[in-house]
Amino acid sequence: MALKDILNQFTQDVKEAAKTVSEKANDTIEITKLSAKISSEEASVATYLKDLGTAVLEKVEAGELEAEGNLADIVAKINESKGLISDLQGKIDEIKAAAAAKVEEVKETVEDVKETVEEKVEEVKEAVEDKVEEVHEAVEEAVEDKVDDVHEAIAQAVEEAKATKVCPLCGVEVDADAKVCPVCGYEFE
C-alpha cells in the first residue's frame, strides 16, 4: 500500500471517529434534556401527591371518607405528629412566657436600682454641698483670723516702731526717749 492510500484511509478513519463522537455527544445532550424533563415531572408528581394527601386527610378529618388499612395507619401517624407538634409548640409558648416574665422582672429590678442610685446620688450631692459650705465657712473663719493676726502684728510693729528710733550715725535701734546713742555717742535732738 502506498503512502497516499494509508493517508486516505487514516483520514477516512478520523472522519468516521469524529462522526461517531458527534453522534454520541448529541445522544448525551438528548439524554440530559430527557433526564431534566423526568426530574421536572417527578417534582410535579410529588407536589400532586402532597396535594392529594392533604385533600384525603381533610376528607378523613371531616368524616367524608373512612380511613382503612394503610390509610388509617398514615392518618394515625399524621395525628400523632400533629399532637407532638402541638405539645412542642406549647413548650415553646411556656418558655416564651417565662422569658417575658423574667424580662419584666429584670425591668422592675433595673427601675428599682435606678431609683436607689438616683437617691444615693442626691444624698451624695447634698453631702458634698454641705461639706463645701462647711469648708467655705472654715476657710472664711481662718482667713478672718489670719487677717486679725496680721492687723495685730502690724499694730504691734507700729507700736514698737514708735517706741524706738534708729541712730543716723551707726544705725543702731535705741529707745524713742534716748538722748544719746549708747554705741557711738551720737546726741539726738
Coordinates of C-alpha atoms in Angstrom, one line a residue:
M1 CA 0.0 0.0 0.0
A2 CA 1.2 3.4 -0.9
L3 CA 1.7 6.2 1.5
K4 CA -1.2 8.1 -0.2
D5 CA -3.5 5.2 0.4
I6 CA -2.5 4.9 4.0
L7 CA -3.1 8.7 4.5
N8 CA -6.5 8.4 2.7
Q9 CA -7.5 5.5 4.9
F10 CA -6.3 7.4 8.1
T11 CA -8.3 10.5 7.1
Q12 CA -11.4 8.3 6.4
D13 CA -11.0 6.7 9.9
V14 CA -10.6 10.0 11.6
K15 CA -13.7 11.4 9.9
E16 CA -15.7 8.3 10.9
A17 CA -14.4 8.6 14.5
A18 CA -15.4 12.3 14.6
K19 CA -18.9 11.4 13.2
T20 CA -19.3 8.8 16.0
V21 CA -18.1 11.2 18.7
S22 CA -20.5 13.8 17.4
E23 CA -23.4 11.3 17.4
K24 CA -22.5 10.3 20.9
A25 CA -22.4 13.9 22.1
N26 CA -25.8 14.5 20.5
D27 CA -27.1 11.4 22.3
T28 CA -25.7 12.7 25.6
I29 CA -27.3 16.1 25.1
E30 CA -30.7 14.4 24.3
I31 CA -30.4 12.1 27.4
T32 CA -29.6 15.2 29.6
K33 CA -32.7 17.0 28.2
L34 CA -34.9 14.0 28.8
S35 CA -33.5 13.5 32.3
A36 CA -34.3 17.1 33.1
K37 CA -37.9 16.6 31.9
I38 CA -38.2 13.5 34.0
S39 CA -36.9 15.3 37.1
S40 CA -39.4 18.1 36.5
E41 CA -42.3 15.7 36.1
E42 CA -41.2 13.8 39.2
A43 CA -41.3 17.1 41.2
S44 CA -44.8 17.7 39.8
V45 CA -45.9 14.2 40.9
A46 CA -44.5 14.8 44.4
T47 CA -46.5 18.1 44.6
Y48 CA -49.6 16.3 43.3
L49 CA -49.1 13.5 45.9
K50 CA -48.8 16.1 48.6
D51 CA -51.9 17.9 47.5
L52 CA -53.7 14.5 47.2
G53 CA -52.6 13.5 50.7
T54 CA -53.8 16.9 52.1
A55 CA -57.2 16.5 50.3
V56 CA -57.6 12.9 51.6
L57 CA -56.7 13.9 55.1
E58 CA -59.1 16.8 55.1
K59 CA -61.9 14.4 53.9
V60 CA -61.0 11.9 56.6
E61 CA -61.0 14.6 59.3
A62 CA -64.3 15.9 58.1
G63 CA -65.8 12.4 58.2
E64 CA -66.4 12.3 54.5
L65 CA -64.0 9.4 54.0
E66 CA -63.3 6.4 56.2
A67 CA -59.6 5.6 56.7
E68 CA -58.9 1.9 56.4
G69 CA -55.7 -0.2 56.2
N70 CA -52.6 1.7 55.2
L71 CA -54.5 4.9 55.0
A72 CA -55.6 4.5 58.6
D73 CA -52.0 3.9 59.7
I74 CA -50.8 7.0 57.8
V75 CA -53.6 9.1 59.3
A76 CA -52.7 7.9 62.8
K77 CA -49.0 8.8 62.3
I78 CA -50.1 12.2 61.0
N79 CA -52.3 12.8 64.0
E80 CA -49.5 11.6 66.3
S81 CA -47.1 14.0 64.7
K82 CA -49.6 16.9 64.9
G83 CA -50.1 16.1 68.7
L84 CA -46.3 16.1 69.2
I85 CA -46.1 19.4 67.2
S86 CA -48.8 20.9 69.4
D87 CA -47.0 19.7 72.6
L88 CA -43.7 21.2 71.4
Q89 CA -45.4 24.5 70.5
G90 CA -47.0 24.5 74.0
K91 CA -43.5 24.2 75.5
I92 CA -42.2 27.0 73.2
D93 CA -45.1 29.2 74.4
E94 CA -44.3 28.4 78.0
I95 CA -40.6 29.2 77.5
K96 CA -41.6 32.5 75.8
A97 CA -44.0 33.4 78.6
A98 CA -41.4 32.6 81.3
A99 CA -38.8 34.6 79.4
A100 CA -41.2 37.6 79.1
A101 CA -41.9 37.4 82.8
K102 CA -38.2 37.3 83.5
V103 CA -37.7 40.3 81.3
E104 CA -40.4 42.2 83.2
E105 CA -38.8 41.2 86.5
V106 CA -35.4 42.4 85.3
K107 CA -37.0 45.7 84.1
E108 CA -38.5 46.2 87.5
T109 CA -35.2 45.4 89.2
V110 CA -33.5 47.9 86.9
E111 CA -36.0 50.6 87.8
D112 CA -35.6 49.9 91.5
V113 CA -31.8 50.1 91.1
K114 CA -32.1 53.3 89.1
E115 CA -34.3 54.8 91.8
T116 CA -31.8 53.8 94.5
V117 CA -28.9 55.1 92.5
E118 CA -30.7 58.4 91.9
E119 CA -31.5 58.7 95.7
K120 CA -27.9 57.9 96.6
V121 CA -26.6 60.5 94.0
E122 CA -28.9 63.1 95.6
E123 CA -27.7 62.2 99.1
V124 CA -24.1 62.4 98.0
K125 CA -24.8 65.7 96.2
E126 CA -26.3 67.2 99.3
A127 CA -23.5 65.8 101.5
V128 CA -20.9 67.4 99.1
E129 CA -22.8 70.7 99.1
D130 CA -22.9 70.6 102.9
K131 CA -19.2 69.8 103.1
V132 CA -18.4 72.6 100.6
E133 CA -20.3 75.1 102.7
E134 CA -18.6 73.8 105.8
V135 CA -15.2 74.1 104.2
H136 CA -16.1 77.6 102.9
E137 CA -17.1 78.7 106.3
A138 CA -13.9 77.3 107.8
V139 CA -11.8 79.0 105.2
E140 CA -13.6 82.3 105.8
E141 CA -13.0 82.0 109.5
A142 CA -9.4 81.1 109.1
V143 CA -8.9 84.0 106.7
E144 CA -10.5 86.4 109.2
D145 CA -8.3 85.0 112.0
K146 CA -5.2 85.5 109.8
V147 CA -6.3 89.0 108.8
D148 CA -6.8 89.8 112.5
D149 CA -3.4 88.3 113.3
V150 CA -1.8 90.4 110.5
H151 CA -3.5 93.5 111.8
E152 CA -2.3 92.8 115.3
A153 CA 1.2 92.2 114.1
I154 CA 1.1 95.4 112.1
A155 CA -0.2 97.4 115.1
Q156 CA 2.4 95.9 117.3
A157 CA 5.1 96.6 114.8
V158 CA 3.9 100.2 114.5
E159 CA 3.9 100.5 118.3
E160 CA 7.4 99.1 118.5
A161 CA 8.5 101.4 115.7
K162 CA 7.0 104.3 117.7
A163 CA 8.8 103.2 120.8
T164 CA 12.3 103.1 119.2
K165 CA 14.4 105.2 116.8
V166 CA 17.5 104.5 114.7
C167 CA 20.8 106.2 115.2
P168 CA 21.6 108.0 112.0
L169 CA 25.3 107.6 112.6
C170 CA 25.7 103.9 113.4
G171 CA 22.2 102.6 112.6
V172 CA 21.5 101.0 116.0
E173 CA 17.9 100.9 117.2
V174 CA 17.5 102.8 120.5
D175 CA 14.6 103.7 122.8
A176 CA 12.5 106.6 121.5
D177 CA 13.2 108.8 124.5
A178 CA 17.0 108.2 124.4
K179 CA 19.0 111.4 124.2
V180 CA 22.4 109.8 123.3
C181 CA 23.3 106.7 121.3
P182 CA 24.8 104.2 123.7
V183 CA 27.0 102.8 120.9
C184 CA 28.5 105.8 119.1
G185 CA 27.6 108.6 121.5
Y186 CA 25.6 110.5 118.9
E187 CA 23.3 113.1 120.6
F188 CA 19.7 113.1 119.4
E189 CA 17.9 116.4 119.3

